[in-house]
XYZ file of C-alpha atoms in Angstrom:
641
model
C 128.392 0.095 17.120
C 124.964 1.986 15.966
C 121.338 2.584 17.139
C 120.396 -0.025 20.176
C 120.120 -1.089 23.474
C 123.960 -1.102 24.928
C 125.648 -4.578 26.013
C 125.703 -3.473 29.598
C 122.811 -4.349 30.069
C 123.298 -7.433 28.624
C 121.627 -9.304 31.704
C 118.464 -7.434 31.775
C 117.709 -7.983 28.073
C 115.194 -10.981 26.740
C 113.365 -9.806 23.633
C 114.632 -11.665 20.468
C 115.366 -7.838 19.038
C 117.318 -6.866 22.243
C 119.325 -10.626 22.509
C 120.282 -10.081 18.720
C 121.584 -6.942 18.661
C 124.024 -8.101 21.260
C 125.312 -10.705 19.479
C 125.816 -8.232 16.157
C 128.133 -6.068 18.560
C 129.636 -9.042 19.404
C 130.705 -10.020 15.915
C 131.678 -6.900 14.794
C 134.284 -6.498 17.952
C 135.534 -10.249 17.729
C 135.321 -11.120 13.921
C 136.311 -7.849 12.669
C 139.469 -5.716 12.909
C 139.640 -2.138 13.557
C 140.177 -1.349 10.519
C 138.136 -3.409 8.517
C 135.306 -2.076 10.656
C 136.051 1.289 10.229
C 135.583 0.423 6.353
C 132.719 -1.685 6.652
C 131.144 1.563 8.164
C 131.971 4.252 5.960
C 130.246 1.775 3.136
C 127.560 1.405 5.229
C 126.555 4.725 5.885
C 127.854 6.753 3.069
C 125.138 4.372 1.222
C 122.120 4.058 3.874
C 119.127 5.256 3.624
C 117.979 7.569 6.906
C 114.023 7.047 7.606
C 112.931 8.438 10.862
C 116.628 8.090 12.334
C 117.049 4.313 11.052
C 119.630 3.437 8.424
C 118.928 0.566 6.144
C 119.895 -0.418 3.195
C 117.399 -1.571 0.286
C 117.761 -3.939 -2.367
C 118.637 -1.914 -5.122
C 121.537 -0.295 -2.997
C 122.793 -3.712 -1.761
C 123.087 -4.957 -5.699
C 124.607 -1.684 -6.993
C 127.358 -1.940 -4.360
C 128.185 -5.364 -4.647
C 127.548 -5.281 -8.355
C 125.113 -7.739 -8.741
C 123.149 -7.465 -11.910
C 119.373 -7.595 -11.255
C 116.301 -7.038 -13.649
C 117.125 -3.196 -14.205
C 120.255 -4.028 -16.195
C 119.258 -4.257 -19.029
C 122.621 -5.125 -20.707
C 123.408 -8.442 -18.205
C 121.045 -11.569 -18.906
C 122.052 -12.392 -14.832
C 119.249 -11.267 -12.345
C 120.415 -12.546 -9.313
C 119.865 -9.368 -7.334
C 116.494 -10.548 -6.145
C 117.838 -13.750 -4.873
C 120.983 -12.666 -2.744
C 118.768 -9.546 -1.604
C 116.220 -12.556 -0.212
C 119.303 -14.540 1.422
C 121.015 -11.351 2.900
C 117.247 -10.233 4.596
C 117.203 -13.578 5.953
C 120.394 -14.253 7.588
C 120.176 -10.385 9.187
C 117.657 -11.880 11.563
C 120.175 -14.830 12.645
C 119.449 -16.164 15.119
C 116.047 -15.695 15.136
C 114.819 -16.077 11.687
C 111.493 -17.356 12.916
C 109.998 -14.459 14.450
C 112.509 -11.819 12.665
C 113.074 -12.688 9.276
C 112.941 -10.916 6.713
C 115.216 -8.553 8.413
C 115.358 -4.838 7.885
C 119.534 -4.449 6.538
C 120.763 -2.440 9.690
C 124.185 -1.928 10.225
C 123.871 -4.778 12.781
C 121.837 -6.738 10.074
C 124.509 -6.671 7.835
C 126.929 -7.111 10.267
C 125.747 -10.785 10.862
C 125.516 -11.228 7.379
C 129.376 -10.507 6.322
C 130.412 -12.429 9.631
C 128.038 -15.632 8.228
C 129.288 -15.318 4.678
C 132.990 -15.195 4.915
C 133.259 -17.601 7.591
C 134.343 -14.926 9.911
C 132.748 -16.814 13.156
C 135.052 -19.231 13.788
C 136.445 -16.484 16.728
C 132.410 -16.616 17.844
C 131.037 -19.553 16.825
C 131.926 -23.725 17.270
C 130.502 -25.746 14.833
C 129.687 -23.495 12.409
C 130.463 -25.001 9.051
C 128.360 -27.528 9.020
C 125.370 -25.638 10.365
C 126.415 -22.991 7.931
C 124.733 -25.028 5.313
C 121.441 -25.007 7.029
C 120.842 -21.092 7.454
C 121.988 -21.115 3.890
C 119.133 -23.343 2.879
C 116.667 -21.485 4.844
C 117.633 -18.200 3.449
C 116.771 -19.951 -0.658
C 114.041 -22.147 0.892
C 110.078 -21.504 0.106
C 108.391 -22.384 2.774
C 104.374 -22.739 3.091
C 101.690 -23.924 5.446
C 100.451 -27.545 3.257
C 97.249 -27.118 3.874
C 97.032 -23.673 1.421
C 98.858 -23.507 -2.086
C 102.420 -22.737 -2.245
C 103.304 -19.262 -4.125
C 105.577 -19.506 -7.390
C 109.123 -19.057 -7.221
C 108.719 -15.848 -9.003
C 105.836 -14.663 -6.995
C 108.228 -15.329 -3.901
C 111.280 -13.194 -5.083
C 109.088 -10.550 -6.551
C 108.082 -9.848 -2.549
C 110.589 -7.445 -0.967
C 110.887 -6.330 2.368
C 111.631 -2.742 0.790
C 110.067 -2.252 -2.879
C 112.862 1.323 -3.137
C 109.925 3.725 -2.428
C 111.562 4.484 0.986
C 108.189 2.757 2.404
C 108.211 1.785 6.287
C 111.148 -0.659 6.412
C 109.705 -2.470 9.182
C 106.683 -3.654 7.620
C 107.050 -7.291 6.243
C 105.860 -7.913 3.218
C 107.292 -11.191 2.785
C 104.447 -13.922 3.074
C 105.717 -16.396 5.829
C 107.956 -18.427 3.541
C 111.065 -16.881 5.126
C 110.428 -19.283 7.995
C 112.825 -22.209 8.128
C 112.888 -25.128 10.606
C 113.129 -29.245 9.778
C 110.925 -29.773 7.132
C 108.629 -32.374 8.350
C 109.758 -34.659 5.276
C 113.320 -34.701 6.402
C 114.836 -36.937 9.296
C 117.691 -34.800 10.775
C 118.104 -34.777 14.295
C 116.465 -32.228 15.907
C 119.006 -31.572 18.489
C 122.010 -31.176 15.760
C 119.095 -28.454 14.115
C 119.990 -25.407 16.456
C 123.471 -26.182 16.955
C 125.214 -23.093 15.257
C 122.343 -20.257 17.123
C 122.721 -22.058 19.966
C 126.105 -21.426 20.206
C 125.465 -17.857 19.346
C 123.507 -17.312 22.432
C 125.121 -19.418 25.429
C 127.606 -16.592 26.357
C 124.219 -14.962 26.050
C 122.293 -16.614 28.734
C 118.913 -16.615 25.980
C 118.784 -20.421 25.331
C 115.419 -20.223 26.706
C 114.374 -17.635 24.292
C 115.813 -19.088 21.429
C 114.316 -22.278 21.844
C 110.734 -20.751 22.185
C 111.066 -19.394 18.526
C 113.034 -22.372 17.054
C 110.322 -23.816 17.800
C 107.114 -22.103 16.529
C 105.057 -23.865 13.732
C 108.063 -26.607 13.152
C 104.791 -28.915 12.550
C 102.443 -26.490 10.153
C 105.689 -25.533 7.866
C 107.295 -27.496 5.310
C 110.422 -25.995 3.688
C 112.090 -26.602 0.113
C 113.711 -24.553 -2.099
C 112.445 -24.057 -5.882
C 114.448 -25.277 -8.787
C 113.949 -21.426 -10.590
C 115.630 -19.528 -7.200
C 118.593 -22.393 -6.671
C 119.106 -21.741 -10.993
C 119.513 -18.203 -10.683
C 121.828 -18.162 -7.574
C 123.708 -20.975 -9.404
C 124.449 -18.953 -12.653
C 125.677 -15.687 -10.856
C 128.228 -18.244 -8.583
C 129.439 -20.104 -11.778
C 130.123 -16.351 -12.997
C 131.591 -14.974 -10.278
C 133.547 -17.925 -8.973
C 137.157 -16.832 -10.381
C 136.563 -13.706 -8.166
C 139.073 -12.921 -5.608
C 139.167 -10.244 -3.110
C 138.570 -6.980 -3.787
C 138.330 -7.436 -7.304
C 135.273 -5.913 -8.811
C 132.555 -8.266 -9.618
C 131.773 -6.447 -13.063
C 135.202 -8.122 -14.157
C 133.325 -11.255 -14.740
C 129.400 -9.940 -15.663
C 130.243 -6.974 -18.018
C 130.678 -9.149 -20.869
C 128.225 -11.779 -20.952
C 127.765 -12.779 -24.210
C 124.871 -15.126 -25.747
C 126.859 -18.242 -26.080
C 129.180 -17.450 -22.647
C 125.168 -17.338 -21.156
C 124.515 -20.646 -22.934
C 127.029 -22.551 -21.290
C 126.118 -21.120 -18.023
C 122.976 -22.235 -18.091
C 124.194 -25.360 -19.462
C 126.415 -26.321 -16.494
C 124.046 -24.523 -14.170
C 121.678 -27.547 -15.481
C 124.490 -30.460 -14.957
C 124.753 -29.314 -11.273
C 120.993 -28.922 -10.834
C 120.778 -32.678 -12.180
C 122.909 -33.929 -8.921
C 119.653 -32.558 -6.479
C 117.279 -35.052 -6.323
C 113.954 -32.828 -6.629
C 110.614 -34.146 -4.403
C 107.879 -35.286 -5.808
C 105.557 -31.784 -4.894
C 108.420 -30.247 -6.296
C 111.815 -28.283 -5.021
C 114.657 -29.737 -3.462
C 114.489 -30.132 0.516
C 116.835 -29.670 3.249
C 117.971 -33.499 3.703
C 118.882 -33.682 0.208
C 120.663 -29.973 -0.116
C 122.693 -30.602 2.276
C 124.068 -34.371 1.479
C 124.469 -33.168 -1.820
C 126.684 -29.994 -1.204
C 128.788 -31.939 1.849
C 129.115 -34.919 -0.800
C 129.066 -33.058 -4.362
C 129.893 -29.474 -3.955
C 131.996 -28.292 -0.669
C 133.064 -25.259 -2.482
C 129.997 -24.122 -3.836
C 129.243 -20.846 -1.794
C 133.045 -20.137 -1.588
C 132.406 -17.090 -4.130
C 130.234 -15.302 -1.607
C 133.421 -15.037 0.818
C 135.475 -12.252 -1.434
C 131.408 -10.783 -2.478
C 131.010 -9.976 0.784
C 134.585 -8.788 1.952
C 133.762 -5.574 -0.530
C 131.710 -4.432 2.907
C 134.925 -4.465 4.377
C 137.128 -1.984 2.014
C 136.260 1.581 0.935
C 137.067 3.503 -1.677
C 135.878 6.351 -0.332
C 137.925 6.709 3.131
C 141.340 7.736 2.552
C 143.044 7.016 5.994
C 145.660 9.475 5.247
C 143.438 12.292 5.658
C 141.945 13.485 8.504
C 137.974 13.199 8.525
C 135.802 15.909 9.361
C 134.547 13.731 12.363
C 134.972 10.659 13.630
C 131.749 9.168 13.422
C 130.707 7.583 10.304
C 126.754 8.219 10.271
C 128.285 11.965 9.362
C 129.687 10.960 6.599
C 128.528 13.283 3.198
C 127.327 11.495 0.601
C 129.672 9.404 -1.548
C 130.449 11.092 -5.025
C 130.372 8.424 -7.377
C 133.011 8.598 -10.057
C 132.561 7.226 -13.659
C 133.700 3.205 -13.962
C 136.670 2.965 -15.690
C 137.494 0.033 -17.809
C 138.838 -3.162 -16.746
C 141.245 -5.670 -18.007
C 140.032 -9.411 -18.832
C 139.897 -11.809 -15.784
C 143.243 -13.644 -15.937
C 143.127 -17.380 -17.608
C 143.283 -20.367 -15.247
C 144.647 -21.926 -18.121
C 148.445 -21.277 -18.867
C 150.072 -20.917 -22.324
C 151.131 -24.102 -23.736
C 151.561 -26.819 -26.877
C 147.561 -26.608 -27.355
C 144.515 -24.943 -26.662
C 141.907 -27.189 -25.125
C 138.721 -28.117 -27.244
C 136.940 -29.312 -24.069
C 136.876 -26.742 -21.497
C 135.547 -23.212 -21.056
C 135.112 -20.788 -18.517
C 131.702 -22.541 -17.220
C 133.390 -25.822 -17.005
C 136.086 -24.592 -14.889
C 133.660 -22.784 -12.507
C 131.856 -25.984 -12.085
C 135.232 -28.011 -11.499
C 135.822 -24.955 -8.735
C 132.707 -26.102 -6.751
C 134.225 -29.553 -6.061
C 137.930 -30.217 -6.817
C 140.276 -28.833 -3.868
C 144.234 -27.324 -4.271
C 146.720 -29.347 -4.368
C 148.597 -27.958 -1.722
C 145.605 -26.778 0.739
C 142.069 -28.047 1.776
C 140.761 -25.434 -0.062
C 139.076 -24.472 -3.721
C 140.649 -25.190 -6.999
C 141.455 -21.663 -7.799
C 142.487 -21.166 -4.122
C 146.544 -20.926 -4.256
C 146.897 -19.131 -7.477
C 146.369 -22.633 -8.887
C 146.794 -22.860 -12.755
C 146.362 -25.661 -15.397
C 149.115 -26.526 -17.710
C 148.422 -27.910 -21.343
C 149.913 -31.909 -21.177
C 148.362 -33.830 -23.980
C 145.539 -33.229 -26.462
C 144.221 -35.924 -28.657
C 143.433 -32.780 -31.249
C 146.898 -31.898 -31.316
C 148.853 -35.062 -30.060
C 146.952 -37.906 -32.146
C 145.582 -41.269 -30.397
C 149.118 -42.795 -30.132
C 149.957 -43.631 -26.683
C 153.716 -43.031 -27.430
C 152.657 -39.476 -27.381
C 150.712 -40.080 -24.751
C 153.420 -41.566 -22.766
C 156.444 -38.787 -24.270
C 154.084 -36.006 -22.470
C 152.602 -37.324 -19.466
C 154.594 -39.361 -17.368
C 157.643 -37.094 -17.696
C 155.248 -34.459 -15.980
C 156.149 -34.230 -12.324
C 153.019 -32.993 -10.581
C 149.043 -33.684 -10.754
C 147.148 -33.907 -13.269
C 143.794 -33.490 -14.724
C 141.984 -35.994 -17.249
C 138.913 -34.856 -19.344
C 136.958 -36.968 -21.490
C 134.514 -36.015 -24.135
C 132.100 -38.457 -25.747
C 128.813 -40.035 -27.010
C 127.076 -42.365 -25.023
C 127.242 -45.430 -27.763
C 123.795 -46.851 -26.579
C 121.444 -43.778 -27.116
C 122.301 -42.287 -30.364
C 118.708 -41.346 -30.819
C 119.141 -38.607 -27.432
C 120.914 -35.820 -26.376
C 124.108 -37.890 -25.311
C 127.316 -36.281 -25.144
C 128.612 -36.930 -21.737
C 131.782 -35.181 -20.284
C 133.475 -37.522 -17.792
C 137.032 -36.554 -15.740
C 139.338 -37.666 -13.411
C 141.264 -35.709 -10.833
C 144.726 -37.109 -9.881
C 146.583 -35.516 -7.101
C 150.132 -37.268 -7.710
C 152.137 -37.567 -10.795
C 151.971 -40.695 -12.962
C 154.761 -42.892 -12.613
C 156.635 -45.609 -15.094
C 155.122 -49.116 -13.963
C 159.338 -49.849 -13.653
C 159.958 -47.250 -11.232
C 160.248 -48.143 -7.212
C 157.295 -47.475 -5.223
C 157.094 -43.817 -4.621
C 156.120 -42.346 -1.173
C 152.884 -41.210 -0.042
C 152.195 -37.567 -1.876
C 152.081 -34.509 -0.357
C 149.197 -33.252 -1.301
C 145.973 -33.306 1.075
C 143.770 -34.049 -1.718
C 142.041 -37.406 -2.743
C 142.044 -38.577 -6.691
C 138.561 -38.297 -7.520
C 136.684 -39.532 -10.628
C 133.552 -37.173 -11.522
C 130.874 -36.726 -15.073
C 130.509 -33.340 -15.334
C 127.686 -33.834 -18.409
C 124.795 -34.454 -18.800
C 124.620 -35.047 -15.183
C 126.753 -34.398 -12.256
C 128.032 -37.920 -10.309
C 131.268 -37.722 -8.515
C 133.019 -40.879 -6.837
C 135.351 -39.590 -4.049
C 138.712 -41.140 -3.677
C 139.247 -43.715 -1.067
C 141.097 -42.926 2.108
C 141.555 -46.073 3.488
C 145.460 -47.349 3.355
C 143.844 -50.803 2.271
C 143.626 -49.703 -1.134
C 147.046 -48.459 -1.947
C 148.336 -51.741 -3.305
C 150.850 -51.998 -6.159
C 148.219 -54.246 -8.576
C 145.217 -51.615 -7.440
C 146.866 -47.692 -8.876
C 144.851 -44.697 -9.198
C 145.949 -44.974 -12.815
C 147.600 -46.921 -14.892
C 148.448 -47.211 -18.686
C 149.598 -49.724 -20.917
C 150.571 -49.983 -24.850
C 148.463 -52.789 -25.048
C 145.715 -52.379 -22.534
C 145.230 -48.231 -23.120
C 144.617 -46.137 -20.103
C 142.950 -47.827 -16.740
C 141.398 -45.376 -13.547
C 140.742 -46.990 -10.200
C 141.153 -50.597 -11.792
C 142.610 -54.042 -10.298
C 146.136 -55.116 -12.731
C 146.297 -58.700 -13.288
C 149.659 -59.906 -13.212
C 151.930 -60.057 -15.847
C 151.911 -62.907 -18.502
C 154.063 -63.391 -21.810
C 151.090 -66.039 -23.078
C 147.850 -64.702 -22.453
C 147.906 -61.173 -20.825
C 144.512 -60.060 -19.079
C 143.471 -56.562 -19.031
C 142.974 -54.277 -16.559
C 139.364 -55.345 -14.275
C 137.033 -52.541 -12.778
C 137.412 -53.030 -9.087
C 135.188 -51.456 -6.294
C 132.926 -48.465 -6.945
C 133.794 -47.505 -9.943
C 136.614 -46.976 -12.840
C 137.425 -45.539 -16.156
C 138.941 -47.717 -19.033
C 140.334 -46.229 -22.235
C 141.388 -48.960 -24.980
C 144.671 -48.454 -26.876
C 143.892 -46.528 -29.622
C 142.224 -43.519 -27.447
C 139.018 -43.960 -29.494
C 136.263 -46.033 -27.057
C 135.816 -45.795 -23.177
C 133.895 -47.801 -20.560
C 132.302 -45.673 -17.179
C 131.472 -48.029 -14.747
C 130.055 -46.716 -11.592
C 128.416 -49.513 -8.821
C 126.077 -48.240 -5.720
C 128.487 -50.328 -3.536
C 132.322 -51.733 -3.218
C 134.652 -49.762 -0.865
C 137.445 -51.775 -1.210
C 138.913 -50.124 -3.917
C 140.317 -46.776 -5.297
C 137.004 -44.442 -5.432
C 133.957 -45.038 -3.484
C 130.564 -44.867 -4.077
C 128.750 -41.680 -5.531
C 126.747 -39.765 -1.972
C 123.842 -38.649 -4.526
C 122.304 -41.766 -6.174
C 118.695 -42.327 -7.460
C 116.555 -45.330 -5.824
C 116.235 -46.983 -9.499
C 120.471 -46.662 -9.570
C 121.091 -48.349 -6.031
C 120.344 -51.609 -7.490
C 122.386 -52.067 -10.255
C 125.732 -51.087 -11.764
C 126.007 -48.774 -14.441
C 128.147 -49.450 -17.545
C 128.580 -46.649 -20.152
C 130.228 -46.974 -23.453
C 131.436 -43.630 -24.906
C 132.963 -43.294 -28.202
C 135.480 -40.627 -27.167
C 135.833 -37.512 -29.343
C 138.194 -35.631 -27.275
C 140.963 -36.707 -24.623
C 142.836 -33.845 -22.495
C 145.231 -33.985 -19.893
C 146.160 -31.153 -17.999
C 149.355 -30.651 -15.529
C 148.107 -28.888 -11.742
C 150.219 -25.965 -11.329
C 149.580 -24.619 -8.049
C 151.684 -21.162 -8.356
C 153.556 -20.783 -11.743
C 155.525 -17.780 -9.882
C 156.710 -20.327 -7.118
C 160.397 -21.120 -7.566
C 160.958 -24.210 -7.512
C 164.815 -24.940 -7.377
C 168.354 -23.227 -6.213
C 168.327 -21.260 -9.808
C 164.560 -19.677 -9.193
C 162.884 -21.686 -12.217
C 159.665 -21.881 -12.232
C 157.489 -25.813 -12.201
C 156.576 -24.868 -15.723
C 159.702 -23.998 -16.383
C 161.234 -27.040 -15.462
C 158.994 -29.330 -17.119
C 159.571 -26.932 -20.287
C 163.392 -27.671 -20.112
C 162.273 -31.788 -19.120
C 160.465 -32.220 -22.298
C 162.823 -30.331 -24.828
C 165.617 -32.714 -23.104
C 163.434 -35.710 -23.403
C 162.338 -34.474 -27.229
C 166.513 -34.439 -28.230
C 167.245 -37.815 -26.551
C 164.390 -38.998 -28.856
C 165.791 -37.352 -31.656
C 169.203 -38.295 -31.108
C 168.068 -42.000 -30.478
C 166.088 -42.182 -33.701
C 169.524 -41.185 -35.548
C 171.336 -44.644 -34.472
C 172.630 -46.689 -37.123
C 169.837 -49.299 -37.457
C 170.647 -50.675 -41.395
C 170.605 -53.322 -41.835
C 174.462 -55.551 -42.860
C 177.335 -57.044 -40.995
C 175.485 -56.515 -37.717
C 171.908 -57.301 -38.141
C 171.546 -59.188 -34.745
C 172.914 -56.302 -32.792
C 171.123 -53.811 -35.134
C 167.857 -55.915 -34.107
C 168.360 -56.435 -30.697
C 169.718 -52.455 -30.487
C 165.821 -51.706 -32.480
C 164.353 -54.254 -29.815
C 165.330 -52.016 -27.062
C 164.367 -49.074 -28.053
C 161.236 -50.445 -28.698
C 160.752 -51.624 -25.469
C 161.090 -48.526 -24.155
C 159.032 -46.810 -25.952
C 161.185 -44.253 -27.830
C 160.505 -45.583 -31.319
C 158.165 -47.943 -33.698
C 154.689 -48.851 -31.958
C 156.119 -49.595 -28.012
C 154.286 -52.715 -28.179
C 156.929 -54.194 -25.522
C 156.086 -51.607 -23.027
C 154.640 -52.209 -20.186
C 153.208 -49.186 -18.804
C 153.114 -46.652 -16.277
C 151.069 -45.757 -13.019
C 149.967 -43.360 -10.536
């Protein structure tokens, strides 16, 4: 595969260096194909730099190839280079990062590296998801003895294993903060700690030696990682998080302007606010990893197509013959001047508005947490799109609008809420709440629909000025026909994971928060109530994974005066046909609401004066009002999902 010992003699080796070469050769034959190999190292070598017959890779190549803007350009406010250089030289020495990290970015390095970052080891590896999250912490943690001061976070990144002077690669000059085992602060269990590098090595027959080094110092060092590194890794993924493969990454950080940057840093912030940070500062391993199994699942899913750019090359043509077969012979690559590039495409489709309420940040952030429709994977996994349902800017606060638009839309859909908190108007209190809702709302008259489809749980989340998100229920318990996701009524507004009393003509009751939490919207779409509770999971959402001591007593009730109400349709492929004639979802729904607009129209046209036939006028004006087609729809009773 490159320079090293060969894996015949696989029983004869012991030395961490020996054991993890191996298990590089091994991922490269079993995670790779062929072909993508034979890309991976053309980029490799065309790139490396040769010091004493060892190819490596410094930092300053690794950013320039993967496009990842650093402190020398000048023109992009992002420096993230530092930060991914840190994580890469850290998970090169997998699995021994104790007594090998920071690793010199061999081939076989970065071998290890593309096979941890795109999830490639499932062929290799058992386990590995969940463990993933701990070399991921290890490769951002600081970690120092606590008996000395801790460096800065900017004292930390400014220490490279290289520093681009073609110096001796192998000489460290990391201080021993690239060391990561359980921080004595947090209560893991010790056996689950090893589980993905132990793995690794029992085809390997080097349990033995891994434990020895797993071991070392797991008492002296204490491990966190600071709030400055997380912030900058953080802004380069909400950036980058539309990317796909093969796409260049200078789609989405060529244009960076000031107030793009401000909301970056903005929602970069929010999600900061959902890690609980220790008292000595930083955020450790316990609370990293609840929060990103709990908060943010899809968090590090832009590193997956960052990575597979190791695996393509522009520079081997595969219908010519090379000069020899060997890629460490490769002549230099020629670059060629960039040329321009067209705008990323919009999540957002074309539609009756343009939304007041989200941006490009916003959508990143929703990325990191809300899963496809249609797979258990990312929201922009699936080519899925959002389509423009109702805006209070353009529709008004009347609910027959509100009605009209969204329950004759047949899939998902998306509610945003933005507000002011009513009982701080002396702070910074805008607050962006939202709920996620898988299946389509239904008419409160219709028959019980089936069980959707979809994998995905409703969720209710605040995006602003901190990140909370209550996760849908699972339980069958909860799918009762008084307990729906949502509901909405002409009289009672719009209710979200709330009991509904039964019906009375004499004294109707409105909608009741029920379990962990709930949304309520009165009728007139101008004042909301967020209540979230520390227990109940008995009804629709459960309780928030990420909760301060002070707000596990007590539940929280928030009164927002709204200033902007969205809902937006879930599209998971526009381009998927969708019937026998080939229309599109969007399409449909198009040709749904233009139908639904001239039945409307038509209906409003009925003779209604009054004469000879006032009762039937009246009781024909009665109906229609019951329905909800014209006057106030005060007789209405609602609709569901």
């Amino acid at each position: 595969m490159g320079v090293g010992p060969s894996s015949e003699n696989q029983g004869q080796t012991s030395s961490p260096e020996e054991l993890s070469y191996i298990l590089a050769e091994r991922f490269a034959t079993k995670c790779f194909t062929h072909l993508e190999l034979t890309h991976f190292k053309d980029n490799f070598f065309t790139r490396a730099i040769d010091q004493g017959g060892m190819k490596y890779w410094n930092e300053k190549i690794l950013s320039d190839f993967l496009g990842i803007p650093d402190s020398s350009d000048a023109d992009c406010p992002l420096d993230a280079g530092p930060v991914i250089f840190r994580m890469v030289s850290y998970l090169g020495a997998f699995p021994f990062q104790n007594t090998l990290a920071p690793s010199v970015l061999t081939f076989e390095a970065m071998v290890k590296v593309v096979v941890l970052l795109t999830e490639r080891y499932g062929k290799v590896l058992r386990r590995a998801r969940k463990d993933r999250i701990r070399l991921l912490f290890g490769s951002l943690a600081d970690v120092g003895r606590r008996d000395i001061d801790k460096p800065t976070a900017d004292e930390n990144l400014d220490e490279n294993p290289d520093d681009n002077k073609n110096d001796d690669p192998f000489v460290k000059t990391y201080a021993s903060g690239f060391s990561i085992d359980a921080p004595a602060n947090d209560s893991y269990e010790e056996e689950d700690d090893d589980d993905l590098a132990l793995a690794a090595l029992e085809s390997l027959d080097a349990i033995e030696v891994f434990r020895h080094d797993s071991r070392i110092d797991k008492a002296v060092y204490e491990a966190r990682i600071s709030v400055a590194t997380f912030r900058r890794l953080l802004m380069l993924l909400l950036v980058i998080s539309p990317l796909k493969s093969l796409q260049p990454v200078r789609m989405y950080t060529s244009d960076l302007s000031e107030s793009r940057m401000e909301s970056v840093r903005k929602e970069a912030d929010n999600i900061l606010s959902a890690f609980a940070q220790e008292e000595s500062g930083g955020i450790g391993y316990k609370t990293f990893a609840t929060t990103i199994a709990h908060c943010f699942p899809y968090l590090f899913d832009p590193l997956t197509p960052l990575f597979e750019h190791l695996l393509f090359s522009k520079n081997l043509n595969l219908s010519q013959k090379r000069a020899s077969d060997d890629p460490t012979t490769t002549e230099p690559l020629e670059e060629t001047p960039e040329s321009p590039l067209p705008p990323p495409e919009s999540v957002m489709l074309p539609g009756s508005f343009k939304s007041v309420i989200i941006n490009p940040s916003i959508i990143s952030h929703l990325s990191f947490f809300l899963p496809s429709t249609v797979s258990n994977a990312n929201f922009f996994h699936d080519n899925m799109r959002l389509h423009p349902v109702f805006s209070t800017a353009e529709h008004g606060s009347s609910l027959t609008s509100f009605s009209h638009n969204v329950l004759t839309w047949q899939s998902g859909t998306l509610l945003l809420l933005e507000g002011v908190v009513t009982e701080s108007p002396e702070q910074e209190n805008t607050v962006l709440l939202g709920a996620y809702l898988p299946q389509p709302w239904k008419s409160s008259s219709s028959h019980p629909s089936k069980s959707s489809d979809s994998p995905a749980l409703p969720c209710l989340f605040q995006l602003s000025h901190k990140h909370l998100i209550l996760p849908g229920n699972p339980s069958p318990s909860v799918q009762k026909p008084n307990m729906p996701t949502a509901y909405f009524s002409s009289t009672a507004g719009i209710a979200i994971g709330c009991q509904i009393p039964p019906s009375s003509r004499t004294q109707p009751h409105p909608p009741s928060p029920h379990g962990a939490g709930s949304l309520t919207i009165d009728a007139s779409l101008e004042t909301a109530t967020f209540y979230v509770s520390p227990v109940g999971h008995n009804g629709v959402f459960l309780p928030p994974a990420t909760l301060s001591p002070a707000e596990t007593t007590t539940t929280a009730k928030t009164h927002i005066d709204i200033y902007n109400l969205e809902i937006w349709g879930l599209v998971p492929d526009p381009a998927a046909a969708s019937s026998e004639q080939g229309q599109s979802a969007v399409e449909l729904q198009q040709a749904k609401w233009e139908f639904e607009a001239r039945e409307a129209e038509r209906r409003r046209n009925l003779n209604l004066k009054a004469g000879a036939g006032d009762s039937a006028a009246e009781s024909a004006r009665w109906l229609l009002e019951t329905a909800g087609l014209i006057g106030d729809g005060t007789g209405r009773q609602g609709g569901s999902v």
